[in-house]
Structure formats: C-alpha cells, structure tokens
C-alpha cells in the first residue's frame, strides 16, 4: 500500500500492474481518503523529513525479503518521497505514528522497531 499526505488530505492506495502483449499498465486504487488538519501537518513538518535521503536499504535482509515502505509527502516545505527496505529510522517511526492517528485500524502502518538489526556489512 502507498500512503500519501498532502497539505489537506491523506490517501491510502494500492497499485496493480497488468501485462499486455506490448505494454505494462499500472492501476492505482484509492482505498481510503480523509482530511488532515493543520496541527497534523505542522507535526509532520517538524520531523524535518526533507533532510532524509530518498532510499534506505537494510543490508542484513535479502532484497527479496523484509518489508518495503514507500512514503510520499507534500507539505509547505515541498514534496518528499522516501523508500525504505526493512530499515528503521526514528523520524519515519514518528511519521507513521502521526499517519496512524488518521487511519482506521485496518489501514494502520506496521513499522519496524528500534531493535531491528541493520548494521551488517
């Protein structure tokens, strides 16, 4: 699932891909959409997510294993997309806590814990 936050809404969607003889077609289905208040946006802005890299990979987990997280955020500070492959970051944990406050339980994001091993070489 993809979770997208704009200045006034949160959108949860799922992407599907279909193969045809000559192309690949991607279809996004919106599963949930809700308004977001200014306090939530301010809380998210204070996380300074624009300072994070775009991609994080956990070298302790095979690329074909683990959990994938894609977060796209559009706030007053601009647009930020972050991809994490089974990687823990405190700022992302805080972001997910803010997101989960806005969502019904069935769409809540399950994130890793601080104890996640990720310093393998």
PDB file of C-alpha atoms in Angstrom:
ATOM      1  CA  UNK A   1       0.000   0.000   0.000  1.00  0.00           C
ATOM      2  CA  UNK A   2       1.020   3.578  -0.568  1.00  0.00           C
ATOM      3  CA  UNK A   3       0.275   6.344   1.950  1.00  0.00           C
ATOM      4  CA  UNK A   4       0.286   9.886   0.543  1.00  0.00           C
ATOM      5  CA  UNK A   5      -0.175  13.043   2.594  1.00  0.00           C
ATOM      6  CA  UNK A   6      -0.830  16.467   1.072  1.00  0.00           C
ATOM      7  CA  UNK A   7      -1.498  19.810   2.759  1.00  0.00           C
ATOM      8  CA  UNK A   8      -5.105  18.800   3.409  1.00  0.00           C
ATOM      9  CA  UNK A   9      -5.571  15.051   2.952  1.00  0.00           C
ATOM     10  CA  UNK A  10      -4.242  11.551   3.414  1.00  0.00           C
ATOM     11  CA  UNK A  11      -4.717   8.945   0.695  1.00  0.00           C
ATOM     12  CA  UNK A  12      -4.135   5.215   1.040  1.00  0.00           C
ATOM     13  CA  UNK A  13      -3.876   3.410  -2.284  1.00  0.00           C
ATOM     14  CA  UNK A  14      -2.866   0.089  -3.770  1.00  0.00           C
ATOM     15  CA  UNK A  15      -1.138  -0.326  -7.112  1.00  0.00           C
ATOM     16  CA  UNK A  16      -1.709  -3.174  -9.529  1.00  0.00           C
ATOM     17  CA  UNK A  17       0.227  -3.928 -12.687  1.00  0.00           C
ATOM     18  CA  UNK A  18      -1.168  -5.682 -15.722  1.00  0.00           C
ATOM     19  CA  UNK A  19       0.839  -7.096 -18.597  1.00  0.00           C
ATOM     20  CA  UNK A  20      -0.436  -6.852 -22.135  1.00  0.00           C
ATOM     21  CA  UNK A  21       1.251  -8.037 -25.296  1.00  0.00           C
ATOM     22  CA  UNK A  22       3.053  -4.744 -25.811  1.00  0.00           C
ATOM     23  CA  UNK A  23       2.955  -2.842 -22.513  1.00  0.00           C
ATOM     24  CA  UNK A  24       2.679  -2.797 -18.751  1.00  0.00           C
ATOM     25  CA  UNK A  25      -0.326  -0.970 -17.327  1.00  0.00           C
ATOM     26  CA  UNK A  26      -0.333   0.359 -13.765  1.00  0.00           C
ATOM     27  CA  UNK A  27      -3.612   0.973 -11.969  1.00  0.00           C
ATOM     28  CA  UNK A  28      -3.861   2.767  -8.617  1.00  0.00           C
ATOM     29  CA  UNK A  29      -6.927   2.096  -6.486  1.00  0.00           C
ATOM     30  CA  UNK A  30      -7.774   4.524  -3.675  1.00  0.00           C
ATOM     31  CA  UNK A  31      -8.684   2.537  -0.560  1.00  0.00           C
ATOM     32  CA  UNK A  32      -9.102   5.395   1.909  1.00  0.00           C
ATOM     33  CA  UNK A  33      -9.084   9.191   1.825  1.00  0.00           C
ATOM     34  CA  UNK A  34      -9.576  11.676   4.659  1.00  0.00           C
ATOM     35  CA  UNK A  35      -8.997  15.314   5.524  1.00  0.00           C
ATOM     36  CA  UNK A  36      -5.897  16.237   7.515  1.00  0.00           C
ATOM     37  CA  UNK A  37      -5.912  19.129   9.989  1.00  0.00           C
ATOM     38  CA  UNK A  38      -3.225  21.811  10.210  1.00  0.00           C
ATOM     39  CA  UNK A  39      -1.891  20.513  13.540  1.00  0.00           C
ATOM     40  CA  UNK A  40      -1.047  17.181  11.919  1.00  0.00           C
ATOM     41  CA  UNK A  41       0.699  18.915   9.025  1.00  0.00           C
ATOM     42  CA  UNK A  42       2.699  21.042  11.478  1.00  0.00           C
ATOM     43  CA  UNK A  43       3.678  17.911  13.439  1.00  0.00           C
ATOM     44  CA  UNK A  44       4.842  16.234  10.234  1.00  0.00           C
ATOM     45  CA  UNK A  45       6.727  19.363   9.121  1.00  0.00           C
ATOM     46  CA  UNK A  46       8.566  19.412  12.446  1.00  0.00           C
ATOM     47  CA  UNK A  47      10.006  15.942  11.691  1.00  0.00           C
ATOM     48  CA  UNK A  48      12.288  17.515   9.064  1.00  0.00           C
ATOM     49  CA  UNK A  49      11.711  14.674   6.619  1.00  0.00           C
ATOM     50  CA  UNK A  50      13.139  16.726   3.752  1.00  0.00           C
ATOM     51  CA  UNK A  51      16.565  16.186   5.351  1.00  0.00           C
ATOM     52  CA  UNK A  52      16.294  12.404   4.908  1.00  0.00           C
ATOM     53  CA  UNK A  53      17.726  10.513   1.952  1.00  0.00           C
ATOM     54  CA  UNK A  54      15.353   9.135  -0.653  1.00  0.00           C
ATOM     55  CA  UNK A  55      16.384   5.485  -0.199  1.00  0.00           C
ATOM     56  CA  UNK A  56      17.404   3.306   2.739  1.00  0.00           C
ATOM     57  CA  UNK A  57      18.371  -0.373   2.465  1.00  0.00           C
ATOM     58  CA  UNK A  58      18.945  -2.844   5.277  1.00  0.00           C
ATOM     59  CA  UNK A  59      21.967  -4.941   4.276  1.00  0.00           C
ATOM     60  CA  UNK A  60      21.036  -7.569   6.874  1.00  0.00           C
ATOM     61  CA  UNK A  61      17.941  -8.530   4.851  1.00  0.00           C
ATOM     62  CA  UNK A  62      17.901 -10.017   1.357  1.00  0.00           C
ATOM     63  CA  UNK A  63      16.468  -7.646  -1.233  1.00  0.00           C
ATOM     64  CA  UNK A  64      13.693 -10.205  -1.856  1.00  0.00           C
ATOM     65  CA  UNK A  65      12.797 -10.371   1.858  1.00  0.00           C
ATOM     66  CA  UNK A  66      11.705  -7.927   4.519  1.00  0.00           C
ATOM     67  CA  UNK A  67       9.215  -5.077   4.483  1.00  0.00           C
ATOM     68  CA  UNK A  68       9.123  -2.276   1.917  1.00  0.00           C
ATOM     69  CA  UNK A  69       7.952   1.213   2.853  1.00  0.00           C
ATOM     70  CA  UNK A  70       7.234   3.987   0.341  1.00  0.00           C
ATOM     71  CA  UNK A  71       6.189   7.368   1.707  1.00  0.00           C
ATOM     72  CA  UNK A  72       5.336  10.416  -0.408  1.00  0.00           C
ATOM     73  CA  UNK A  73       4.676  13.674   1.413  1.00  0.00           C
ATOM     74  CA  UNK A  74       3.614  17.049   0.045  1.00  0.00           C
ATOM     75  CA  UNK A  75       3.661  19.855   2.633  1.00  0.00           C
ATOM     76  CA  UNK A  76       4.513  23.563   2.773  1.00  0.00           C
ATOM     77  CA  UNK A  77       8.191  22.639   2.518  1.00  0.00           C
ATOM     78  CA  UNK A  78       7.706  20.738  -0.736  1.00  0.00           C
ATOM     79  CA  UNK A  79       7.457  17.142  -1.882  1.00  0.00           C
ATOM     80  CA  UNK A  80       9.479  14.299  -0.394  1.00  0.00           C
ATOM     81  CA  UNK A  81       9.488  10.621  -1.351  1.00  0.00           C
ATOM     82  CA  UNK A  82      11.226   8.051   0.805  1.00  0.00           C
ATOM     83  CA  UNK A  83      11.779   4.338   0.140  1.00  0.00           C
ATOM     84  CA  UNK A  84      12.895   2.047   2.956  1.00  0.00           C
ATOM     85  CA  UNK A  85      13.765  -1.630   2.518  1.00  0.00           C
ATOM     86  CA  UNK A  86      13.302  -3.127   6.029  1.00  0.00           C
ATOM     87  CA  UNK A  87      15.080  -0.098   7.509  1.00  0.00           C
ATOM     88  CA  UNK A  88      14.312   1.652  10.815  1.00  0.00           C
ATOM     89  CA  UNK A  89      14.508   5.441  11.213  1.00  0.00           C
ATOM     90  CA  UNK A  90      13.181   7.338  14.247  1.00  0.00           C
ATOM     91  CA  UNK A  91      11.769  10.147  12.047  1.00  0.00           C
ATOM     92  CA  UNK A  92       9.842   7.588   9.993  1.00  0.00           C
ATOM     93  CA  UNK A  93       8.548   5.914  13.159  1.00  0.00           C
ATOM     94  CA  UNK A  94       7.277   9.333  14.314  1.00  0.00           C
ATOM     95  CA  UNK A  95       5.739   9.988  10.890  1.00  0.00           C
ATOM     96  CA  UNK A  96       3.970   6.634  10.960  1.00  0.00           C
ATOM     97  CA  UNK A  97       2.617   7.396  14.433  1.00  0.00           C
ATOM     98  CA  UNK A  98       1.114  10.638  13.031  1.00  0.00           C
ATOM     99  CA  UNK A  99      -0.271   8.798   9.991  1.00  0.00           C
ATOM    100  CA  UNK A 100      -1.803   6.042  12.099  1.00  0.00           C
ATOM    101  CA  UNK A 101      -3.716   8.638  14.141  1.00  0.00           C
ATOM    102  CA  UNK A 102      -5.574   9.496  10.914  1.00  0.00           C
ATOM    103  CA  UNK A 103      -6.395   5.970   9.774  1.00  0.00           C
ATOM    104  CA  UNK A 104      -8.828   3.204  10.633  1.00  0.00           C
ATOM    105  CA  UNK A 105      -7.039   0.237  12.215  1.00  0.00           C
ATOM    106  CA  UNK A 106      -7.243  -1.874   9.045  1.00  0.00           C
ATOM    107  CA  UNK A 107      -5.053   0.655   7.179  1.00  0.00           C
ATOM    108  CA  UNK A 108      -2.623   1.354  10.023  1.00  0.00           C
ATOM    109  CA  UNK A 109       1.035   1.023   9.078  1.00  0.00           C
ATOM    110  CA  UNK A 110       3.000  -1.664  10.902  1.00  0.00           C
ATOM    111  CA  UNK A 111       6.563  -0.420  11.217  1.00  0.00           C
ATOM    112  CA  UNK A 112       9.814  -1.882  12.464  1.00  0.00           C
ATOM    113  CA  UNK A 113      11.198  -1.350  15.949  1.00  0.00           C
ATOM    114  CA  UNK A 114      14.357   0.379  17.069  1.00  0.00           C
ATOM    115  CA  UNK A 115      15.787  -3.102  17.784  1.00  0.00           C
ATOM    116  CA  UNK A 116      15.790  -4.003  14.059  1.00  0.00           C
ATOM    117  CA  UNK A 117      19.244  -5.256  13.070  1.00  0.00           C
ATOM    118  CA  UNK A 118      20.561  -3.215  10.136  1.00  0.00           C
ATOM    119  CA  UNK A 119      24.313  -2.702  10.539  1.00  0.00           C
ATOM    120  CA  UNK A 120      25.526  -5.768   8.652  1.00  0.00           C
ATOM    121  CA  UNK A 121      28.400  -5.440   6.176  1.00  0.00           C
TER     122      UNK A 121
END
